[in-house]
Tab-separated table of C-alpha atoms and ligand atoms in Angstrom:
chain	number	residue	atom	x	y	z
A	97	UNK	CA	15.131	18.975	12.106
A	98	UNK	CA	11.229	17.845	12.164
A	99	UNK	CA	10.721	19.614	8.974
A	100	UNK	CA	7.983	21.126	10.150
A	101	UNK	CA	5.902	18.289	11.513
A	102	UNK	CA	5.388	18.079	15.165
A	103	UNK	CA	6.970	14.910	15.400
A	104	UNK	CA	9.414	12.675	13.737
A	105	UNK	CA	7.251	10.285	13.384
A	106	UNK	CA	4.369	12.124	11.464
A	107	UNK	CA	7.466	13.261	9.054
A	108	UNK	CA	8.843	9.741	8.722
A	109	UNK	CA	5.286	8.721	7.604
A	110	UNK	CA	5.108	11.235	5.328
A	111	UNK	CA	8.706	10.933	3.946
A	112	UNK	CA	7.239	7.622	2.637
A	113	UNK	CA	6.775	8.122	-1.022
A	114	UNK	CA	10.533	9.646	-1.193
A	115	UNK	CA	11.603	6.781	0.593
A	116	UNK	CA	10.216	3.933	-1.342
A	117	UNK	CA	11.292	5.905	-4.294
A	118	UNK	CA	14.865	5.990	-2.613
A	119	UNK	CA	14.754	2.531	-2.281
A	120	UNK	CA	14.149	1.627	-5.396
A	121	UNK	CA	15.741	3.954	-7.399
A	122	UNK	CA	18.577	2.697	-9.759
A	123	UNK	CA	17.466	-0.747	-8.863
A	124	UNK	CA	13.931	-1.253	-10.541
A	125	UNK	CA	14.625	-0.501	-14.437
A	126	UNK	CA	11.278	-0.781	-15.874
A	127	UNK	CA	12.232	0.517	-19.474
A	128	UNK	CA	14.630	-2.509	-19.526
A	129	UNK	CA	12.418	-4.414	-17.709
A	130	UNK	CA	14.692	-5.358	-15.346
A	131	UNK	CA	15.998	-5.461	-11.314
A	132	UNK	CA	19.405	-4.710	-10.203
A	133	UNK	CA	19.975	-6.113	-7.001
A	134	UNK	CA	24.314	-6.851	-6.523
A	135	UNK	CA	23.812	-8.514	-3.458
A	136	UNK	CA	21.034	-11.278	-4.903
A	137	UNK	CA	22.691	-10.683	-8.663
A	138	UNK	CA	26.158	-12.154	-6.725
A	139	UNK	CA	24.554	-14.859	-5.188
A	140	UNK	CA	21.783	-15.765	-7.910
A	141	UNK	CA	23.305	-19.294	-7.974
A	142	UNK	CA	22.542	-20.031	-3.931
A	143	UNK	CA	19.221	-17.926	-4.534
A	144	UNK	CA	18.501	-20.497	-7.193
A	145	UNK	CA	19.619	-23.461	-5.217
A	146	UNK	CA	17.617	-23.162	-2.218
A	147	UNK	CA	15.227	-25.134	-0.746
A	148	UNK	CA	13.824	-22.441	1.443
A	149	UNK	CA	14.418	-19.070	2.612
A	150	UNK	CA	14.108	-18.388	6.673
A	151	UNK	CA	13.222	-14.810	7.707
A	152	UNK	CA	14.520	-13.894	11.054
A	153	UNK	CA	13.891	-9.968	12.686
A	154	UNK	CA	11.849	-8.679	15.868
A	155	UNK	CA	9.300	-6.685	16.087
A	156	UNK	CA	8.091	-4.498	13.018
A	157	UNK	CA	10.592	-5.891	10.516
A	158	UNK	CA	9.493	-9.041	11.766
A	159	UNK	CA	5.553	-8.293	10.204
A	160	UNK	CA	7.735	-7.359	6.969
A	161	UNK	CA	9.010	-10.628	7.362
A	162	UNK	CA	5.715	-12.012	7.405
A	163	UNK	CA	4.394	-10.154	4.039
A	164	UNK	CA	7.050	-11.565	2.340
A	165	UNK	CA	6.585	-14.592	2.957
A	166	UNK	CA	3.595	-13.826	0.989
A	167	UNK	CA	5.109	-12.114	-1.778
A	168	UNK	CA	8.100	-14.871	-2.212
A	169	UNK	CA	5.574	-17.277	-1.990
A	170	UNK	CA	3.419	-16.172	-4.520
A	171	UNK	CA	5.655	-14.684	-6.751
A	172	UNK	CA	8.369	-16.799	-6.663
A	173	UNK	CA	7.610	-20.093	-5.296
A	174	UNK	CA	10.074	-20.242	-2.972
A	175	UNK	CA	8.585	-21.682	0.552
A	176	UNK	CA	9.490	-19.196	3.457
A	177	UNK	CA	9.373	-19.259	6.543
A	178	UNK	CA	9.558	-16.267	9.489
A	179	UNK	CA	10.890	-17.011	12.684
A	180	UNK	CA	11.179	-14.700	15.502
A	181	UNK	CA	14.937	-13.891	16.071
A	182	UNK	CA	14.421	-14.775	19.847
A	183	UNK	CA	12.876	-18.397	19.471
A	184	UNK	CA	14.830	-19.104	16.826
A	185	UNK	CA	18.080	-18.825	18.306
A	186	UNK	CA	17.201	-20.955	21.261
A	187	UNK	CA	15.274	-23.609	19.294
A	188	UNK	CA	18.425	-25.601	18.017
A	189	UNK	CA	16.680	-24.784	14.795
A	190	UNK	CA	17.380	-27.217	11.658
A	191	UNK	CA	19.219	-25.215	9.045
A	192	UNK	CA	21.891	-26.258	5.855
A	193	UNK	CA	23.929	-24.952	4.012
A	194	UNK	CA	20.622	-24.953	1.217
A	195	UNK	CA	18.941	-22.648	3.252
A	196	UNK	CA	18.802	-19.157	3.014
A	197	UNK	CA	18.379	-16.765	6.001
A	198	UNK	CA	17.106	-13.357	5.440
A	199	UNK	CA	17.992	-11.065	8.274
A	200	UNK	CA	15.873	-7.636	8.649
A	201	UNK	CA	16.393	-5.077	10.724
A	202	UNK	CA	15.535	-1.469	10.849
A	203	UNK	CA	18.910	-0.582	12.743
A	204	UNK	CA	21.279	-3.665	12.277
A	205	UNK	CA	22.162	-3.436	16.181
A	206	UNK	CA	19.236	-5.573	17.246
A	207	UNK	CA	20.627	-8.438	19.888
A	208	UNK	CA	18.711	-10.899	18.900
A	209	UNK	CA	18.402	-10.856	15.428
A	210	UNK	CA	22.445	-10.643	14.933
A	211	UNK	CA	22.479	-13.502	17.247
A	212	UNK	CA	19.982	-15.666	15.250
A	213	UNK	CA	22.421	-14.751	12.148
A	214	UNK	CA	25.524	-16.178	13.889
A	215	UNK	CA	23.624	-19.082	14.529
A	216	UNK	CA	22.548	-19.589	11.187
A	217	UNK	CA	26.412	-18.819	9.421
A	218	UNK	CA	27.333	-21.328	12.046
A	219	UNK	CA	25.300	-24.067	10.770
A	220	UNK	CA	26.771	-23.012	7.309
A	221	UNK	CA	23.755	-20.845	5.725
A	222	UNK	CA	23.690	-18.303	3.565
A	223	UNK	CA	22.909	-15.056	5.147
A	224	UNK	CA	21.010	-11.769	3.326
A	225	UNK	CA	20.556	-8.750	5.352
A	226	UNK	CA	18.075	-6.393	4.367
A	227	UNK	CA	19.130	-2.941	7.281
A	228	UNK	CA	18.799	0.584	7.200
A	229	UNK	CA	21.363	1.616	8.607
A	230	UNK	CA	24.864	1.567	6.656
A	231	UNK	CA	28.085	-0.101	8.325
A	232	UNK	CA	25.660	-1.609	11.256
A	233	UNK	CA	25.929	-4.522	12.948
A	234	UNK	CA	23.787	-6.971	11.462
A	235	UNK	CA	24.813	-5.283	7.843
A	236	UNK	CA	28.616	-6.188	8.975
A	237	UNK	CA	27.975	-9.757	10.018
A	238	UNK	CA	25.681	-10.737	6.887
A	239	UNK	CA	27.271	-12.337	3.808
A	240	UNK	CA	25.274	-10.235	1.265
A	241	UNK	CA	22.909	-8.221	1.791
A	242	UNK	CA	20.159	-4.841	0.347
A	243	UNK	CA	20.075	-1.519	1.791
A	244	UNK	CA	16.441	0.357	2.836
A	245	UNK	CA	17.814	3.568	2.210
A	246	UNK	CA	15.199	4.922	3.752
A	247	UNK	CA	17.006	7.713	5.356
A	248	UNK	CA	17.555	8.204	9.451
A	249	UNK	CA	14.018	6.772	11.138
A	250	UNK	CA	14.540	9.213	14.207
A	251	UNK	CA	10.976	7.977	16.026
A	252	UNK	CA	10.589	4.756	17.857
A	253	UNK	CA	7.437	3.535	16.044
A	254	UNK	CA	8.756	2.332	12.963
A	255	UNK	CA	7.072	3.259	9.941
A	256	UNK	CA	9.411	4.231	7.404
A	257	UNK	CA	11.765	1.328	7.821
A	258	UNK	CA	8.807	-1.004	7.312
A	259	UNK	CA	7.437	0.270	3.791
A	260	UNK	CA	10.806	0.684	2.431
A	261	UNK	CA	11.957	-3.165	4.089
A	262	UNK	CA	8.765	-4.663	2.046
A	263	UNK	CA	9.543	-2.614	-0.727
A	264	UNK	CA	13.237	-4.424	-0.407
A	265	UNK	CA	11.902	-7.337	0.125
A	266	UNK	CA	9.399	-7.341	-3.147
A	267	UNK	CA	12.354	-6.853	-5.479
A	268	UNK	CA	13.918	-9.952	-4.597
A	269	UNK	CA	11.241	-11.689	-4.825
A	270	UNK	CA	10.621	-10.163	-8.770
A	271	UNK	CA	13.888	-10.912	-9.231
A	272	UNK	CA	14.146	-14.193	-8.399
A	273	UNK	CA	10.533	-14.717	-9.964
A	274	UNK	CA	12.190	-13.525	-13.095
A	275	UNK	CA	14.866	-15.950	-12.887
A	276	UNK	CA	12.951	-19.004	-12.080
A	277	UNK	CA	10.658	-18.070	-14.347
A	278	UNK	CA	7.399	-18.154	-12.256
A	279	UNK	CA	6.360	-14.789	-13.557
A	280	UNK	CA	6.028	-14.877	-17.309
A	281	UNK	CA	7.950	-11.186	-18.576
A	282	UNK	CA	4.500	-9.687	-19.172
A	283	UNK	CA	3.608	-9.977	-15.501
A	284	UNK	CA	7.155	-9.337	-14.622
A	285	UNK	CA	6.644	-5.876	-16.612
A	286	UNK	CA	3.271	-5.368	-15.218
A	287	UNK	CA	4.046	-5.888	-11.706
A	288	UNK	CA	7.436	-3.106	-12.300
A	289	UNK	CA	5.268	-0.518	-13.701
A	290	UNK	CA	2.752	-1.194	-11.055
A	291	UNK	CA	5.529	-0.930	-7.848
A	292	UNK	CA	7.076	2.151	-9.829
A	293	UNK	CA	3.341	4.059	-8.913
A	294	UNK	CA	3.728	3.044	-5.318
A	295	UNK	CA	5.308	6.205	-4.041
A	296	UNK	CA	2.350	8.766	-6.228
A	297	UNK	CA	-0.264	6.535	-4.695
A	298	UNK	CA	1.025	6.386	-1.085
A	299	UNK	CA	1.077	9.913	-1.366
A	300	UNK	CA	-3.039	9.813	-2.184
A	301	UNK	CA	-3.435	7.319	0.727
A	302	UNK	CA	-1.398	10.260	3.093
A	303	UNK	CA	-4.372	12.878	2.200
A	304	UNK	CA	-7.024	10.616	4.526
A	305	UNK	CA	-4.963	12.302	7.329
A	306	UNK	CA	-7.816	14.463	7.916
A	307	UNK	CA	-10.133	12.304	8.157
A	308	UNK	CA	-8.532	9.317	10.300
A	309	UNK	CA	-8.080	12.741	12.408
A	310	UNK	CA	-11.625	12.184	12.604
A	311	UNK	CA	-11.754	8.568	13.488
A	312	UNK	CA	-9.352	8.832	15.734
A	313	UNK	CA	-10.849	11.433	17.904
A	314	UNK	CA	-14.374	8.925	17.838
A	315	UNK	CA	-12.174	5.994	19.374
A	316	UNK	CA	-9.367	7.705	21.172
A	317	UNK	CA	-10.946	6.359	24.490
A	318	UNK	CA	-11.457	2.867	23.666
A	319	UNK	CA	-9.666	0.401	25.648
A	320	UNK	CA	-9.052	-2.329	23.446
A	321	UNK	CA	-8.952	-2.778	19.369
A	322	UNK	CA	-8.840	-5.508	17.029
A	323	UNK	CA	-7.594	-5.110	13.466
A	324	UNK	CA	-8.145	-7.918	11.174
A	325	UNK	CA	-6.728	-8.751	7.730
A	326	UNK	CA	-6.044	-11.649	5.224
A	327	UNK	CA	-3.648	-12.681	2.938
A	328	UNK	CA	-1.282	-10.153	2.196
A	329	UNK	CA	-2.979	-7.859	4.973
A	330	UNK	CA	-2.897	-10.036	7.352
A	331	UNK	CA	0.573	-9.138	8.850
A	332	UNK	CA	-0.532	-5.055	8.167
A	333	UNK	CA	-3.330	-5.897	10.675
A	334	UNK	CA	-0.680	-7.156	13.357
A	335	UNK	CA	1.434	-3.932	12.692
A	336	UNK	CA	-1.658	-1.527	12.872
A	337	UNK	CA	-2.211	-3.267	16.363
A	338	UNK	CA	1.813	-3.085	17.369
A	339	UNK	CA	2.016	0.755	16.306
A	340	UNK	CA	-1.606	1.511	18.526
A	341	UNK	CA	0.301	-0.191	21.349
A	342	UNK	CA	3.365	0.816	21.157
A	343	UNK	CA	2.643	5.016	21.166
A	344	UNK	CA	-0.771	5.186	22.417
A	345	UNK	CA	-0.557	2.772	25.340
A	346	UNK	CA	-4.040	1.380	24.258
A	347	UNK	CA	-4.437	-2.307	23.873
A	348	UNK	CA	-4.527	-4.034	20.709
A	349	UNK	CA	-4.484	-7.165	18.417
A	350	UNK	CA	-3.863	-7.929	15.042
A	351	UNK	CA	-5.543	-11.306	13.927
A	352	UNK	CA	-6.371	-12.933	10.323
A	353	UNK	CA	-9.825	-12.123	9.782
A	354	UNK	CA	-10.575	-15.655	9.611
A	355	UNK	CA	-9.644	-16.774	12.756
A	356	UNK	CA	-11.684	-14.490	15.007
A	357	UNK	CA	-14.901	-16.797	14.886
A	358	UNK	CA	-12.119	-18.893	16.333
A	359	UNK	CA	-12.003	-16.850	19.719
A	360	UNK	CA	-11.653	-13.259	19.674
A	361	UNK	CA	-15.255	-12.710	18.578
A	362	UNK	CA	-16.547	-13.232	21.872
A	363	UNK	CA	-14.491	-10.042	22.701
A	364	UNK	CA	-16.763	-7.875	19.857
A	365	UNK	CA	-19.245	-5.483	21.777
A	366	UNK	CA	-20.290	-1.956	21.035
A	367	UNK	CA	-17.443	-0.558	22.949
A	368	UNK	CA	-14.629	-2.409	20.533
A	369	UNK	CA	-13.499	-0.457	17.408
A	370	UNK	CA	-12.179	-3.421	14.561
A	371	UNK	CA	-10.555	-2.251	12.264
A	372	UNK	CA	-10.740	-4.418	9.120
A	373	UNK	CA	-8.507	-4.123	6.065
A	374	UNK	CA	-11.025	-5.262	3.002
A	375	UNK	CA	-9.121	-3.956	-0.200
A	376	UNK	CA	-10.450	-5.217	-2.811
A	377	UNK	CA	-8.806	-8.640	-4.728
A	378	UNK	CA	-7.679	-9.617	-1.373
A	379	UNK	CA	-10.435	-12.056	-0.596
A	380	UNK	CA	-13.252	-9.556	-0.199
A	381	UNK	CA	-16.227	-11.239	-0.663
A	382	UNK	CA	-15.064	-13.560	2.410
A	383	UNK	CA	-13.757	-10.262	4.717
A	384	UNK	CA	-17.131	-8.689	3.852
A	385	UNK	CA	-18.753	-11.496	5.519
A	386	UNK	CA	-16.644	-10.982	8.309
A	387	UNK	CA	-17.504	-7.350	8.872
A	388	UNK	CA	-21.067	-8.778	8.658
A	389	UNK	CA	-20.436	-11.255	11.724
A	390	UNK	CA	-18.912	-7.891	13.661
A	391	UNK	CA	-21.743	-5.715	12.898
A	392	UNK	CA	-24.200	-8.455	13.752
A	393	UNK	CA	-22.115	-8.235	17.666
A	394	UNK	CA	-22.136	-4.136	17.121
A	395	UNK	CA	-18.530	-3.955	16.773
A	396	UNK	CA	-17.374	-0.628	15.458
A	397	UNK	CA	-16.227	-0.870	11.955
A	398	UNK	CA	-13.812	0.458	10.623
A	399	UNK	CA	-12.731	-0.183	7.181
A	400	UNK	CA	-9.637	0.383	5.411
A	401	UNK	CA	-10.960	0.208	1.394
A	402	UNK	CA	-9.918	0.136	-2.525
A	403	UNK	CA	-11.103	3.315	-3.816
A	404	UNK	CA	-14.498	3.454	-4.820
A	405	UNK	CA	-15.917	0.794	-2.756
A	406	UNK	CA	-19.477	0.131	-2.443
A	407	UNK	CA	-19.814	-3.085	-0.269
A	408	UNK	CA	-17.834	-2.346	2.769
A	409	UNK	CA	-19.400	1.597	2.824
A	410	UNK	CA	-22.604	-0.292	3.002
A	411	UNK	CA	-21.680	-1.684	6.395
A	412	UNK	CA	-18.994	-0.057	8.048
A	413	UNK	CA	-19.421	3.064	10.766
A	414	UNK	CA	-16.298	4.692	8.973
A	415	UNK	CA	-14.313	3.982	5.385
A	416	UNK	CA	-10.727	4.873	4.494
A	417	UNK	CA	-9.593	4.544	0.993
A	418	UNK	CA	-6.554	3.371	-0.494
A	419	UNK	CA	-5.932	3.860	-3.885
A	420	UNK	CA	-5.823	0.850	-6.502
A	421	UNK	CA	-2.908	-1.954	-6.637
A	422	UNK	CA	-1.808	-5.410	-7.390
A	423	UNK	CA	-3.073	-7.492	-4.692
A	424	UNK	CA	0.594	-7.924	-3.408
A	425	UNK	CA	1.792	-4.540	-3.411
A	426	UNK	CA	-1.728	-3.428	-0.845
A	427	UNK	CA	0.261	-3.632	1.999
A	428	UNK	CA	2.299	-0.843	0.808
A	429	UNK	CA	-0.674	1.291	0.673
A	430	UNK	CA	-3.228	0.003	3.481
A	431	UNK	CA	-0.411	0.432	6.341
A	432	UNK	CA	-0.371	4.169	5.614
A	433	UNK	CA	-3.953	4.653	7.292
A	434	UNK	CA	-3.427	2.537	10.433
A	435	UNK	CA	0.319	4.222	10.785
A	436	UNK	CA	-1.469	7.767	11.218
A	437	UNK	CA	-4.510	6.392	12.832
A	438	UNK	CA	-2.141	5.365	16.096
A	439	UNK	CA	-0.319	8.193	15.579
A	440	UNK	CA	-3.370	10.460	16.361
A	441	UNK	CA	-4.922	8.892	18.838
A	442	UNK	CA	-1.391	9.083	20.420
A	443	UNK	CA	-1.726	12.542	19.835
A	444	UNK	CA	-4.856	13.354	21.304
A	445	UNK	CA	-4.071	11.510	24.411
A	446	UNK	CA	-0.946	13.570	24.812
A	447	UNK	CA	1.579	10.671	25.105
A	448	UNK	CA	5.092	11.057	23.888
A	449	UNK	CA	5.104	10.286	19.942
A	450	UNK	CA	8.467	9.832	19.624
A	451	UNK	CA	9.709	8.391	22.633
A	452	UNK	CA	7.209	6.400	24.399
A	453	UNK	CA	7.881	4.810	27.618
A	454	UNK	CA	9.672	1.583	28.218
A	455	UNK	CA	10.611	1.150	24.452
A	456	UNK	CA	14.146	1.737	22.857
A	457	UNK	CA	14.869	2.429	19.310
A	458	UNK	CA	17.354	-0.393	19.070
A	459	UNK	CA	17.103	-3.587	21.359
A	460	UNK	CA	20.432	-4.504	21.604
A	461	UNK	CA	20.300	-6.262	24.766
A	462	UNK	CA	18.068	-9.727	24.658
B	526	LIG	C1	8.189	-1.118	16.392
B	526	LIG	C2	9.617	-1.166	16.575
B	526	LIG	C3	10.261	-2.422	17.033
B	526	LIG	C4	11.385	-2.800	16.086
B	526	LIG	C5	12.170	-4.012	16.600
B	526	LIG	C6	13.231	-4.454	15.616
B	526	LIG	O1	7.745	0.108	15.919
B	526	LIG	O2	10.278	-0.192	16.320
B	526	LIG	O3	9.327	-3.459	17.131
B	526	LIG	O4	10.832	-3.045	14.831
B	526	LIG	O5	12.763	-3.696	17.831
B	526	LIG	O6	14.140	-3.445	15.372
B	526	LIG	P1	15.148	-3.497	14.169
B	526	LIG	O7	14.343	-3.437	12.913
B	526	LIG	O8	16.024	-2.294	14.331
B	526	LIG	O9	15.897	-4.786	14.270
């Protein structure tokens, strides 16, 4: 049933190109130039209408939350904002009927997510749920909704289920850039073509497994890590640090680049491994001259790259490359690194992959 792998995790991660494939099949129609999407096609009027879209999940779909925000930002213009299912609900939180709520969730069972969603249908919203699994909860309550289809995601760490959700999540936000017209149909075309590569090119990004084998083995002892990103990146870098947590029991944080001068760079000794996600496009002149202020404190660098880099190389203790993309479809590609980075230093400390302690693969209890 592991297909081979030792764990269902290290298959789920490398089911990835068939599952963002999966979830975009029949939907992105790049010969026509075109996105098929019933549940936003239905509802294009209330898409159209709104004054903002609010993003509600937990956990991991909650940092796909966050990247969208980016991507529906940028692409289509639409201000978003991502609230944690948990505060949200018990913020007496101002909503309309001219918002949009966009529920996400890996299983569709989670407690508090569902709950944020009744809140939100109470106060007359529109709510879009983008699950995994068919006939669940959350799927049930929504009033329109897109399917992952990324297949059963068997381990706890969810890695799958967060590709696939951005992957979801980036075809609304093309189609709805289409319809407002904030993409000109060249770019529209461009950026099609470009997602319809993802699945070749997260396969190239899986073949660094030996090497962040490597890595992994260097820093498997470390107590603490940092991972640092911008833009786009910026939520990868708090799911790199959620996924280290979360199976390896080693402590972590995810924080924009930006903001460590702002604090955590007074944790930056040679003991702490930082991972720093410095594709290129995504403001890489300014994350170089972050890496700079970590080597200058002998932080341990780790870089996750754009192919061929040169800068970065330069100055980190370690470089793994992702192949080339649009700036908004990097997080596709940069999260595949850090996913089997945790996953073996997990190994190597013999904790249990698949079912680590204290953690449940649905939360439906608050
Ligand atoms: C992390 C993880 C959790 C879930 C969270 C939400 O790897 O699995 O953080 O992402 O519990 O779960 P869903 O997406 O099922 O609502």
């Amino acid at each position: 049933e592991k297909g081979g792998y030792d764990h269902f995790m290290l298959k789920e991660i490398h089911e990835q190109p068939e599952a963002i494939f999966d979830t975009f099949r029949g939907r992105l129609l790049s010969n026509e130039a075109m996105i098929k999407l019933a549940g936003v096609e239905d509802n294009m009027k209330k898409f159209l209408a709104a004054d903002r879209i609010i993003v509600v999940a937990c956990g991991t779909s909650w940092h796909a939350g966050l990247v969208s925000e980016y991507i529906f930002e940028d692409l289509a213009r639409i201000p978003v904002e991502v609230e944690y299912a948990s505060e949200f609900r018990y913020r007496n939180p101002v909503i309309t009927e001219k918002d949009i709520v966009i529920a996400i969730s890996q299983s569709g069972e989670t407690a508090d997510t569902l709950a944020a969603i009744k809140l939100a249908k109470s106060k007359g919203a529109f709510v879009f749920g983008v699950c995994n699994v068919v006939g669940s909860s959350i799927a049930r309550e929504t009033d329109a909704g897109a399917y992952t289809h990324a297949g059963p995601e068997i381990g706890v760490a969810s890695t799958k289920a967060f590709t696939t959700q951005i992957t979801v999540l980036t075809l609304m936000a093309l189609r709805l850039a289409r319809a407002k017209g904030t993409l000109s149909s060249s770019e529209f075309r461009h950026h099609l073509i470009e997602l319809e590569t993802i699945p070749s090119k997260v396969e190239e990004a899986l073949k660094s497994d030996a090497y962040v084998q490597t890595v992994a083995d260097i820093y498997k002892y470390a107590t603490n890590f940092l991972y640092l990103g911008r833009g786009f990146n910026f939520p990868v870098a708090l799911e790199g640090a959620l996924k280290l947590k979360e199976i390896s029991y080693i402590h972590a944080e995810g924080y924009p680049a930006a903001e460590m001068k702002h604090g955590p760079i007074a944790l930056i000794d040679e003991q702490m491994p930082v991972v720093v996600i410095a594709t290129k496009k995504g403001h890489y002149e300014k994350v170089v001259s972050n890496i700079q202020e970590i080597k200058s404190r002998k932080g341990k660098i780790i870089g996750i790259v754009t192919k061929g880099d040169v800068s970065v190389k330069e100055l980190a203790d370690h470089v793994i490359e992702v192949p080339e993309t649009l700036e908004c479809l990097t997080p596709l590609l940069t999260t595949i690194p850090l996913q089997l980075l945790s996953y073996h230093i997990a190994v190597m400390l013999d904790k249990n992959v698949d079912q680590p302690r204290n953690l449940a693969k649905s939360v439906t209890v608050e």
